[in-house]
Coordinates of C-alpha atoms in Angstrom, one line a residue:
S1 CA 44.1 81.6 213.5
T2 CA 47.1 80.2 211.6
R3 CA 45.1 80.1 208.4
K4 CA 43.9 83.7 208.8
E5 CA 47.5 84.9 209.4
S6 CA 48.8 83.0 206.4
S7 CA 45.9 84.4 204.3
A8 CA 46.6 88.0 205.5
A9 CA 50.3 87.5 204.7
S10 CA 49.5 86.2 201.2
D11 CA 47.3 89.3 200.5
V12 CA 50.0 91.6 201.7
Y13 CA 52.5 89.8 199.5
K14 CA 50.2 90.1 196.5
R15 CA 49.6 93.8 197.0
Q16 CA 53.3 94.4 197.3
S17 CA 54.2 92.3 194.3
D18 CA 51.5 93.9 192.2
N19 CA 53.1 97.3 192.6
H20 CA 56.1 96.3 190.6
W21 CA 56.3 97.8 187.1
Y22 CA 57.5 94.6 185.5
Q23 CA 54.3 92.9 186.7
R24 CA 51.6 95.5 186.0
G25 CA 53.4 97.4 183.2
I26 CA 54.6 101.0 182.8
T27 CA 52.0 103.6 183.7
T28 CA 52.4 107.3 183.0
P29 CA 49.7 109.3 184.9
T30 CA 50.2 112.5 182.9
L31 CA 50.1 110.7 179.5
N32 CA 47.1 108.7 180.7
R33 CA 45.3 111.8 181.7
W34 CA 45.9 113.5 178.4
F35 CA 44.7 110.4 176.5
I36 CA 41.5 110.4 178.6
N37 CA 40.9 114.1 177.9
I38 CA 41.4 113.5 174.1
L39 CA 39.0 110.6 174.1
T40 CA 36.4 112.5 176.1
W41 CA 36.6 115.4 173.7
S42 CA 36.5 113.2 170.6
L43 CA 33.3 111.4 172.0
I44 CA 31.7 114.8 172.6
N45 CA 32.6 116.1 169.1
R46 CA 32.2 112.8 167.2
K47 CA 31.3 114.2 163.7
T48 CA 34.0 116.8 163.8
V49 CA 36.6 114.3 164.9
I50 CA 35.6 111.9 162.1
V51 CA 35.9 114.6 159.5
L52 CA 39.3 115.8 160.8
V53 CA 40.6 112.2 160.9
F54 CA 39.8 111.7 157.3
C55 CA 41.8 114.8 156.4
L56 CA 45.1 113.2 157.2
P57 CA 44.8 110.2 154.9
L58 CA 43.5 112.6 152.3
L59 CA 46.8 114.5 152.5
G60 CA 48.5 111.2 151.8
F61 CA 46.5 110.5 148.7
L62 CA 47.1 114.1 147.4
G63 CA 50.8 113.8 148.1
A64 CA 50.9 110.4 146.2
K65 CA 50.3 112.4 143.0
H66 CA 53.6 114.1 143.5
L67 CA 55.6 111.0 144.3
S68 CA 58.3 110.0 141.8
E69 CA 57.7 106.5 140.5
Q70 CA 60.3 103.7 140.5
F71 CA 58.4 100.5 140.4
F72 CA 61.5 98.3 140.2
P73 CA 64.2 99.8 142.5
S74 CA 67.8 99.1 141.9
A75 CA 69.4 96.3 143.8
D76 CA 71.7 97.1 146.7
R77 CA 74.5 94.9 145.4
D78 CA 78.3 95.2 145.4
M79 CA 78.3 94.5 141.6
F80 CA 77.4 96.3 138.4
Q81 CA 77.8 95.6 134.7
I82 CA 79.4 97.4 131.8
E83 CA 78.2 96.9 128.2
L84 CA 80.6 97.9 125.4
Y85 CA 79.2 98.4 121.9
L86 CA 81.5 99.1 118.9
P87 CA 80.2 99.8 115.4
A88 CA 78.7 96.7 113.8
Q89 CA 81.6 96.5 111.3
S90 CA 84.2 96.1 114.1
S91 CA 86.1 92.9 114.6
I92 CA 86.4 90.9 117.7
I93 CA 90.1 92.0 117.9
N94 CA 89.0 95.6 118.2
T95 CA 86.5 94.7 120.8
Q96 CA 89.2 92.9 122.8
N97 CA 91.6 95.9 122.6
A98 CA 88.9 98.3 123.8
S99 CA 88.0 96.0 126.7
T100 CA 91.7 95.8 127.7
K101 CA 91.9 99.6 127.7
L102 CA 88.8 99.8 129.9
T103 CA 90.2 97.2 132.3
E104 CA 93.4 99.2 132.8
Y105 CA 91.4 102.2 133.8
L106 CA 89.0 100.3 136.1
Q107 CA 91.8 98.6 138.0
K108 CA 93.3 101.9 139.0
L109 CA 90.1 103.0 140.8
N110 CA 89.7 102.7 144.5
G111 CA 86.9 100.4 145.5
I112 CA 87.1 98.0 142.5
E113 CA 87.8 94.5 143.6
S114 CA 87.7 92.6 140.2
V115 CA 86.8 93.0 136.6
H116 CA 85.7 90.1 134.3
W117 CA 85.1 90.7 130.5
F118 CA 83.1 88.4 128.2
I119 CA 83.8 89.3 124.5
G120 CA 81.5 88.6 121.7
K121 CA 78.7 87.4 124.0
N122 CA 76.9 88.2 127.2
A123 CA 78.3 87.3 130.6
P124 CA 76.7 84.2 132.3
S125 CA 73.5 85.2 134.1
F126 CA 75.2 86.1 137.4
Y127 CA 72.0 88.0 138.4
Y128 CA 68.5 86.6 138.1
N129 CA 67.0 89.1 135.5
L130 CA 70.0 89.2 133.1
I131 CA 69.1 87.3 130.0
P132 CA 71.8 86.6 127.3
S133 CA 70.9 88.1 124.0
K134 CA 74.2 88.9 122.3
D135 CA 75.7 85.6 121.4
G136 CA 78.1 85.8 118.5
A137 CA 78.2 89.6 118.3
Q138 CA 81.8 90.4 117.6
Y139 CA 81.3 94.1 118.3
Y140 CA 79.9 93.5 121.8
A141 CA 81.5 92.9 125.2
Q142 CA 80.1 92.8 128.7
A143 CA 81.9 93.2 132.0
M144 CA 81.0 92.1 135.5
V145 CA 82.6 94.5 138.0
K146 CA 82.7 93.7 141.7
T147 CA 83.3 96.4 144.3
H148 CA 83.9 96.4 148.1
G149 CA 80.3 97.3 148.9
F150 CA 77.1 98.6 147.3
E151 CA 77.9 102.1 148.5
E152 CA 81.1 102.0 146.5
A153 CA 79.2 100.7 143.5
N154 CA 76.7 103.5 143.7
R155 CA 79.5 106.1 144.0
L156 CA 81.6 104.7 141.1
I157 CA 78.9 104.2 138.5
P158 CA 78.3 107.9 137.6
E159 CA 82.0 108.6 137.7
I160 CA 82.9 105.7 135.4
Q161 CA 80.1 106.5 133.0
H162 CA 81.3 110.1 132.5
T163 CA 85.0 109.1 132.1
L164 CA 84.4 106.2 129.7
D165 CA 82.3 108.4 127.4
D166 CA 85.3 110.7 126.9
M167 CA 87.9 107.9 126.9
L168 CA 86.3 105.9 124.0
P169 CA 84.1 108.3 121.9
E170 CA 84.0 105.8 119.1
A171 CA 82.2 103.3 121.3
Q172 CA 78.9 103.2 123.2
I173 CA 79.5 102.3 126.8
L174 CA 76.8 101.6 129.3
V175 CA 77.6 101.4 133.0
R176 CA 74.4 100.0 134.6
K177 CA 73.2 99.0 138.1
L178 CA 71.6 95.7 138.7
E179 CA 67.9 96.2 138.7
Q180 CA 65.0 94.4 140.4
G181 CA 62.0 93.0 138.7
P182 CA 61.4 91.4 135.3
P183 CA 64.1 91.7 132.7
F184 CA 64.1 94.5 130.2
N185 CA 66.8 95.7 127.8
A186 CA 66.5 99.4 128.6
P187 CA 64.6 101.5 131.2
V188 CA 63.0 103.6 128.4
E189 CA 61.8 101.9 125.3
L190 CA 59.7 103.0 122.3
R191 CA 58.6 100.2 120.0
I192 CA 57.7 101.2 116.4
Y193 CA 55.7 98.7 114.4
G194 CA 55.4 98.7 110.6
A195 CA 56.1 96.9 107.4
N196 CA 58.8 98.9 105.6
L197 CA 62.3 98.5 107.0
D198 CA 63.7 101.7 105.6
K199 CA 60.8 103.6 107.0
L200 CA 61.2 102.0 110.4
K201 CA 64.8 103.0 110.4
T202 CA 64.0 106.6 109.5
I203 CA 61.4 106.8 112.3
G204 CA 63.8 105.3 114.7
D205 CA 66.5 107.9 113.8
E206 CA 63.9 110.7 114.4
L207 CA 63.0 109.4 117.8
R208 CA 66.6 109.0 118.7
A209 CA 67.1 112.6 117.8
I210 CA 64.3 113.5 120.2
M211 CA 65.9 111.4 122.9
A212 CA 69.2 113.1 122.4
Q213 CA 67.6 116.4 123.4
T214 CA 66.0 114.8 126.5
E215 CA 67.6 115.5 129.8
D216 CA 69.3 112.6 131.6
I217 CA 69.3 110.3 128.6
I218 CA 73.0 109.5 128.0
H219 CA 72.8 107.0 125.2
S220 CA 70.2 105.5 122.8
R221 CA 70.2 102.5 120.5
S222 CA 68.1 101.1 117.8
T223 CA 67.5 97.3 117.4
L224 CA 67.2 97.7 113.7
Q225 CA 71.0 97.8 113.2
P226 CA 72.9 97.9 109.9
G227 CA 74.6 94.7 108.9
T228 CA 78.3 94.2 108.4
P229 CA 79.6 95.1 104.9
K230 CA 80.0 92.3 102.4
I231 CA 82.4 91.8 99.6
W232 CA 80.7 90.7 96.4
V233 CA 82.8 88.7 93.9
N234 CA 81.3 89.0 90.4
I235 CA 82.9 86.2 88.3
N236 CA 83.1 86.4 84.6
E237 CA 82.1 82.9 83.6
A238 CA 83.6 83.1 80.2
E239 CA 87.0 84.1 81.5
A240 CA 86.8 81.4 84.2
N241 CA 85.9 78.7 81.7
L242 CA 88.8 79.7 79.5
A243 CA 91.1 79.3 82.6
G244 CA 89.5 75.9 83.2
L245 CA 87.6 77.0 86.4
S246 CA 84.0 76.6 87.3
L247 CA 82.1 78.8 89.8
V248 CA 82.0 76.0 92.3
Q249 CA 85.8 75.6 92.1
V250 CA 86.4 79.3 92.6
S251 CA 84.1 79.5 95.6
E252 CA 85.7 76.4 97.2
Q253 CA 89.2 77.8 96.8
L254 CA 88.2 81.2 98.2
N255 CA 86.6 79.5 101.2
T256 CA 89.7 77.3 101.8
T257 CA 92.0 80.3 101.5
L258 CA 90.1 82.7 103.6
S259 CA 88.3 80.5 106.2
G260 CA 90.8 77.7 106.2
I261 CA 90.7 74.0 106.1
R262 CA 90.7 71.7 109.2
N263 CA 94.0 69.9 109.5
G264 CA 94.2 68.1 112.8
S265 CA 93.3 69.1 116.4
I266 CA 94.9 69.9 119.7
I267 CA 93.9 68.3 123.0
E268 CA 93.7 70.9 125.8
S269 CA 92.6 69.4 129.1
T270 CA 89.4 67.5 128.2
E271 CA 88.5 69.5 125.1
S272 CA 89.6 68.9 121.5
I273 CA 90.3 72.1 119.7
P274 CA 90.4 71.9 115.8
V275 CA 93.3 73.4 113.9
R276 CA 92.6 75.4 110.7
V277 CA 95.1 76.3 108.1
R278 CA 94.5 79.5 106.2
I279 CA 96.3 82.6 104.9
G280 CA 97.5 85.2 107.4
D281 CA 95.5 88.2 108.5
E282 CA 97.9 90.6 106.6
N283 CA 96.8 88.9 103.3
R284 CA 93.1 89.2 103.9
D285 CA 92.4 92.4 105.9
E286 CA 92.5 94.8 102.9
L287 CA 90.5 94.8 99.7
S288 CA 93.7 95.1 97.7
A289 CA 95.1 91.9 99.3
L290 CA 91.9 90.0 98.4
E291 CA 92.2 91.1 94.8
N292 CA 95.7 89.4 94.6
I293 CA 94.6 86.0 95.9
N294 CA 95.7 83.4 93.5
I295 CA 93.2 80.9 92.1
V296 CA 94.7 77.6 90.8
S297 CA 93.4 76.2 87.6
S298 CA 93.1 72.5 87.6
S299 CA 93.6 72.1 83.8
A300 CA 96.4 74.6 83.2
Q301 CA 98.0 73.9 86.6
Q302 CA 98.9 77.6 87.1
A303 CA 97.8 80.3 89.5
I304 CA 96.0 83.3 88.2
P305 CA 94.9 86.4 90.3
L306 CA 91.3 86.6 91.3
T307 CA 90.9 90.0 89.5
A308 CA 91.7 88.3 86.2
I309 CA 88.4 86.5 86.2
A310 CA 86.2 88.6 88.6
D311 CA 85.3 92.1 89.7
I312 CA 85.3 92.8 93.5
E313 CA 83.1 95.4 95.2
V314 CA 82.0 96.2 98.7
K315 CA 78.3 96.6 99.5
P316 CA 76.4 97.2 102.7
S317 CA 74.1 94.4 104.0
R318 CA 71.0 94.5 106.0
G319 CA 71.3 93.2 109.6
A320 CA 68.8 91.0 111.4
I321 CA 65.2 92.0 111.1
P322 CA 63.7 92.1 114.6
H323 CA 60.1 90.9 115.1
R324 CA 57.7 91.1 118.0
N325 CA 54.5 89.0 118.0
G326 CA 55.1 88.3 114.3
I327 CA 55.3 92.0 113.3
R328 CA 58.4 93.9 112.2
V329 CA 59.5 96.3 115.0
N330 CA 62.2 98.8 115.6
V331 CA 62.8 99.3 119.3
I332 CA 64.4 102.6 120.4
E333 CA 66.2 102.0 123.6
G334 CA 67.0 105.0 125.9
Y335 CA 69.6 104.6 128.7
I336 CA 69.5 107.1 131.6
R337 CA 71.8 108.4 134.2
A338 CA 72.3 106.4 137.4
G339 CA 69.9 107.4 140.1
V340 CA 67.3 109.0 137.7
L341 CA 63.8 107.4 137.7
P342 CA 62.8 105.9 134.3
S343 CA 59.2 107.2 134.7
V344 CA 60.5 110.8 134.9
V345 CA 62.6 110.5 131.8
L346 CA 59.8 108.8 129.9
N347 CA 57.5 111.7 130.7
R348 CA 60.1 114.1 129.4
V349 CA 60.4 112.1 126.1
K350 CA 56.7 112.3 125.7
Q351 CA 56.7 116.0 126.4
N352 CA 59.4 116.6 123.8
M353 CA 57.5 114.6 121.2
A354 CA 54.4 116.6 121.9
A355 CA 56.3 119.9 121.7
A356 CA 57.7 118.8 118.4
N357 CA 54.2 117.8 117.2
Y358 CA 55.7 114.5 116.2
Q359 CA 53.2 112.2 114.3
L360 CA 53.8 108.7 113.0
P361 CA 53.1 108.0 109.3
S362 CA 49.9 106.1 108.4
G363 CA 50.3 102.3 109.0
Y364 CA 52.8 102.7 111.8
R365 CA 52.1 102.6 115.5
L366 CA 54.1 103.3 118.7
E367 CA 54.1 101.3 121.9
V368 CA 55.9 102.1 125.2
G369 CA 58.1 99.3 126.5
G370 CA 60.9 99.0 129.0
E371 CA 60.3 99.6 132.7
S372 CA 56.8 101.1 132.1
A373 CA 55.5 98.0 130.3
E374 CA 56.9 95.6 132.8
R375 CA 55.5 97.7 135.6
N376 CA 52.0 97.5 134.2
K377 CA 52.3 93.7 133.8
A378 CA 53.5 93.4 137.4
V379 CA 50.7 95.6 138.8
G380 CA 48.1 93.6 136.9
T381 CA 49.5 90.3 138.3
L382 CA 49.7 91.7 141.8
L383 CA 46.2 93.0 141.8
A384 CA 44.6 90.1 140.0
S385 CA 43.6 88.3 143.2
V386 CA 42.9 91.4 145.3
G387 CA 39.1 91.3 144.6
L388 CA 38.8 87.7 145.8
I389 CA 40.8 88.5 148.9
L390 CA 38.6 91.5 149.7
V391 CA 35.4 89.5 149.3
L392 CA 36.7 86.8 151.7
L393 CA 37.9 89.4 154.2
L394 CA 34.6 91.2 154.1
T395 CA 32.7 87.9 154.6
V396 CA 34.8 86.9 157.6
V397 CA 34.6 90.2 159.3
V398 CA 30.8 90.6 158.8
L399 CA 30.2 87.1 160.1
S400 CA 32.5 87.6 163.1
F401 CA 30.8 90.8 164.3
N402 CA 27.3 90.1 162.8
S403 CA 27.2 93.8 161.8
F404 CA 27.7 95.7 158.6
R405 CA 28.1 98.9 160.5
L406 CA 31.0 97.6 162.5
S407 CA 32.5 96.0 159.4
A408 CA 32.4 99.4 157.7
V409 CA 34.3 101.0 160.6
I410 CA 37.0 98.3 160.3
F411 CA 37.4 98.7 156.6
L412 CA 37.4 102.4 156.8
S413 CA 40.3 102.1 159.2
G414 CA 42.1 99.9 156.6
F415 CA 41.4 102.4 153.9
Q416 CA 42.7 105.3 156.0
S417 CA 45.9 103.3 156.6
I418 CA 46.7 103.4 152.8
G419 CA 46.6 107.2 152.8
L420 CA 48.7 107.3 156.0
G421 CA 51.3 105.0 154.5
L422 CA 51.5 107.2 151.4
L423 CA 51.9 110.2 153.6
S424 CA 54.9 108.6 155.3
I425 CA 56.5 107.9 151.9
Y426 CA 55.9 111.5 150.8
I427 CA 57.3 112.9 154.1
F428 CA 60.5 110.9 153.8
D429 CA 60.7 111.6 150.0
Y430 CA 60.9 108.0 148.7
P431 CA 59.8 106.9 145.3
F432 CA 56.6 104.8 144.8
G433 CA 57.3 101.2 143.8
F434 CA 56.2 97.7 144.2
T435 CA 57.9 97.5 147.6
V436 CA 55.6 100.3 148.8
I437 CA 52.5 98.4 147.5
I438 CA 53.6 95.3 149.5
G439 CA 54.1 97.5 152.5
L440 CA 50.7 99.2 152.2
L441 CA 49.0 95.8 152.0
G442 CA 50.8 94.8 155.3
L443 CA 49.9 98.1 156.8
M444 CA 46.2 97.5 156.0
G445 CA 46.4 94.3 157.9
L446 CA 47.8 96.0 161.0
A447 CA 45.2 98.7 160.9
I448 CA 42.4 96.3 160.5
N449 CA 43.8 94.2 163.4
A450 CA 43.9 97.3 165.7
A451 CA 40.3 98.2 164.8
I452 CA 39.2 94.7 165.4
V453 CA 40.8 94.6 168.9
I454 CA 39.2 97.9 170.0
I455 CA 35.7 96.9 168.6
A456 CA 35.9 93.4 170.0
E457 CA 36.5 95.0 173.5
L458 CA 33.7 97.5 173.0
K459 CA 31.3 94.8 171.9
M460 CA 31.9 92.8 175.2
D461 CA 30.7 95.7 177.4
G462 CA 27.0 96.1 178.0
A463 CA 27.2 99.8 178.6
A464 CA 29.5 100.5 175.7
V465 CA 27.2 99.0 173.1
Q466 CA 24.5 101.4 174.4
G467 CA 26.8 104.3 173.7
D468 CA 27.9 105.1 177.2
S469 CA 31.0 107.4 176.9
S470 CA 32.7 106.4 180.2
A471 CA 32.4 102.7 179.3
I472 CA 33.8 103.3 175.8
I473 CA 36.8 105.2 177.3
R474 CA 37.3 102.3 179.8
C475 CA 37.3 99.7 177.0
V476 CA 39.7 101.7 174.8
L477 CA 42.1 102.2 177.8
S478 CA 42.1 98.4 178.3
C479 CA 43.3 97.9 174.7
T480 CA 46.0 100.6 174.8
R481 CA 48.8 98.4 176.1
H482 CA 48.2 95.7 173.5
I483 CA 48.1 98.0 170.5
S484 CA 50.9 100.3 171.7
S485 CA 53.2 97.3 172.2
T486 CA 52.4 96.1 168.7
T487 CA 53.2 99.5 167.3
I488 CA 56.5 99.8 169.2
T489 CA 57.7 96.3 168.1
T490 CA 56.7 97.0 164.5
V491 CA 58.6 100.2 164.3
G492 CA 61.6 98.7 166.2
G493 CA 61.7 95.8 163.8
F494 CA 61.8 97.9 160.7
L495 CA 64.1 100.6 162.0
P496 CA 67.3 98.7 161.1
L497 CA 66.1 98.5 157.4
I498 CA 65.6 102.3 157.4
I499 CA 68.9 103.1 159.0
A500 CA 70.8 100.6 156.6
G501 CA 69.8 102.8 153.6
G502 CA 69.7 101.7 150.0
G503 CA 66.9 101.9 147.4
F504 CA 65.1 98.6 148.0
W505 CA 64.1 98.2 151.7
P506 CA 63.8 101.7 153.1
P507 CA 60.5 102.6 151.2
F508 CA 59.0 99.3 152.3
A509 CA 60.0 99.9 155.9
V510 CA 58.9 103.5 156.0
A511 CA 55.5 102.6 154.5
I512 CA 54.8 100.1 157.3
A513 CA 56.6 101.7 160.3
G514 CA 55.5 105.3 159.6
G515 CA 52.0 104.2 158.6
T516 CA 51.6 102.1 161.7
V517 CA 52.4 105.0 164.0
L518 CA 49.9 107.3 162.3
T519 CA 47.3 104.5 162.1
T520 CA 47.6 103.6 165.8
I521 CA 47.0 107.3 166.8
L522 CA 44.0 107.6 164.6
S523 CA 42.6 104.2 165.6
F524 CA 42.3 105.3 169.2
I525 CA 40.3 108.4 168.1
F526 CA 38.4 107.4 164.9
V527 CA 37.2 103.9 166.0
P528 CA 35.7 105.0 169.4
A529 CA 34.1 108.1 167.8
A530 CA 32.5 106.1 165.0
F531 CA 31.4 103.4 167.4
S532 CA 29.8 106.0 169.7
L533 CA 28.1 107.7 166.8
L534 CA 26.6 104.5 165.4
S535 CA 25.6 103.2 168.9
Q536 CA 23.8 106.4 169.7
R537 CA 21.6 106.0 166.6
K538 CA 21.0 102.3 167.2
A539 CA 22.5 100.3 170.0
F540 CA 24.6 97.2 169.1
E541 CA 23.7 93.8 170.3
L542 CA 25.8 92.0 172.9
P543 CA 27.3 88.6 172.0
Q544 CA 25.0 85.8 173.1
Q545 CA 27.5 84.4 175.7
V546 CA 28.0 87.8 177.3
A547 CA 24.2 88.5 177.3
K548 CA 23.6 85.1 179.1
V549 CA 26.3 85.9 181.8
S550 CA 24.8 89.4 182.3
S551 CA 21.3 88.1 182.7

């Protein structure tokens, strides 16, 4: 009697405890009834449902054609860089004066924390894809500017670019965000290959003229730059010999006078700095001052002016000759406004070239570089192993379910998820980039997982494999809690990245979170309808362990 009473009390306790929501989960009768009605209707109209389900991912693929493309989004950093280019003939003193003027302007702006200039060379690689390439360029300077946050940096960059273009019209100033991805000099690059340097320069000038007429291109540069002017001293050997001077003696005295001779050193901290003695800048900055340099004759022991034995003239010189893969090249670099996508501007340049009916001369060829070339390399590397992964995934799924039909349903769900992720990107108006590709690959995994969960539950039911609609609905309902909780946690996990804003994480988060919501809804409709349709034509086999238990 005592045992019966304790057993009855235990049953009552279990029934009372099982009624708590935190033990059996949250149940919404109205929502549950609607879901059953939708499942019932989809199993009755299987073919119609399958066609309608495919329409939504199709909209995503169609919308992807209209997505702007930014394969390497800008970094959400509180820093940006400024590049200052003066004419190649400028001295490092002029470059320093220009940078000082820019610093005075920048320090007056709200939001600027610090400005650091590096004159005559690149700044140290403070960001992973900045590669030094301007060592020893006296006409060049680079600044590293730090702000109070990436929002301030994004706000200041367009304002600073517009102001500096008007402040120093004699200079070319580039205010640039820090970019993601492999390093490239300019977002838009056109590479011209050919043999003749003069022709390469002419073609480059023509393409720069087309870029100047292209919307959103603020500056353009050519890598085939003119060299600094040189002074040629043509010595009259007969006059020099009469004065007791040889060509070697004249050149040595000119080098000593202008470049200086080392005469001691100064120890500063742990570094020894050499001291050179030469004439002052006021005696060597002008051509007339150079003409009056005195040359001392060793035999006559008297000084004579340089113009007494030589003629002086200024001639232009050719700069460095750039090569790429052993071929002479002139790269035309186009720099665009902040916030504008490089692919959009590149298409405008191509359209302007087509409108002008521009044709390269025979023997010269054009290649697109910059962001576009690096994007193609990155995509090729990213997709190089996709084929192997798909083969392994197909093998595992087919062997797990022992059915090509069920494997086809699973992979169709994964394929649909790609279109749904693209639809989410299109709805939220984000550009297409490599972060979206990574997000779509993760979304495929979630979609395939949801399909596997539902099909695995259906395969374990003897009536469901025969195509019984009520059994299919019962199995799908048993999976609802697991898949819904996965969807909610996925969306909740990526929601902070969407709210935080920026250009890097939101497209990735929207592709996964938005695609997961749409994929979950369609998985509950498409997978049962496809399973029912296939089982009606030919029933699936029960797993051996389930068949033994049933028998």
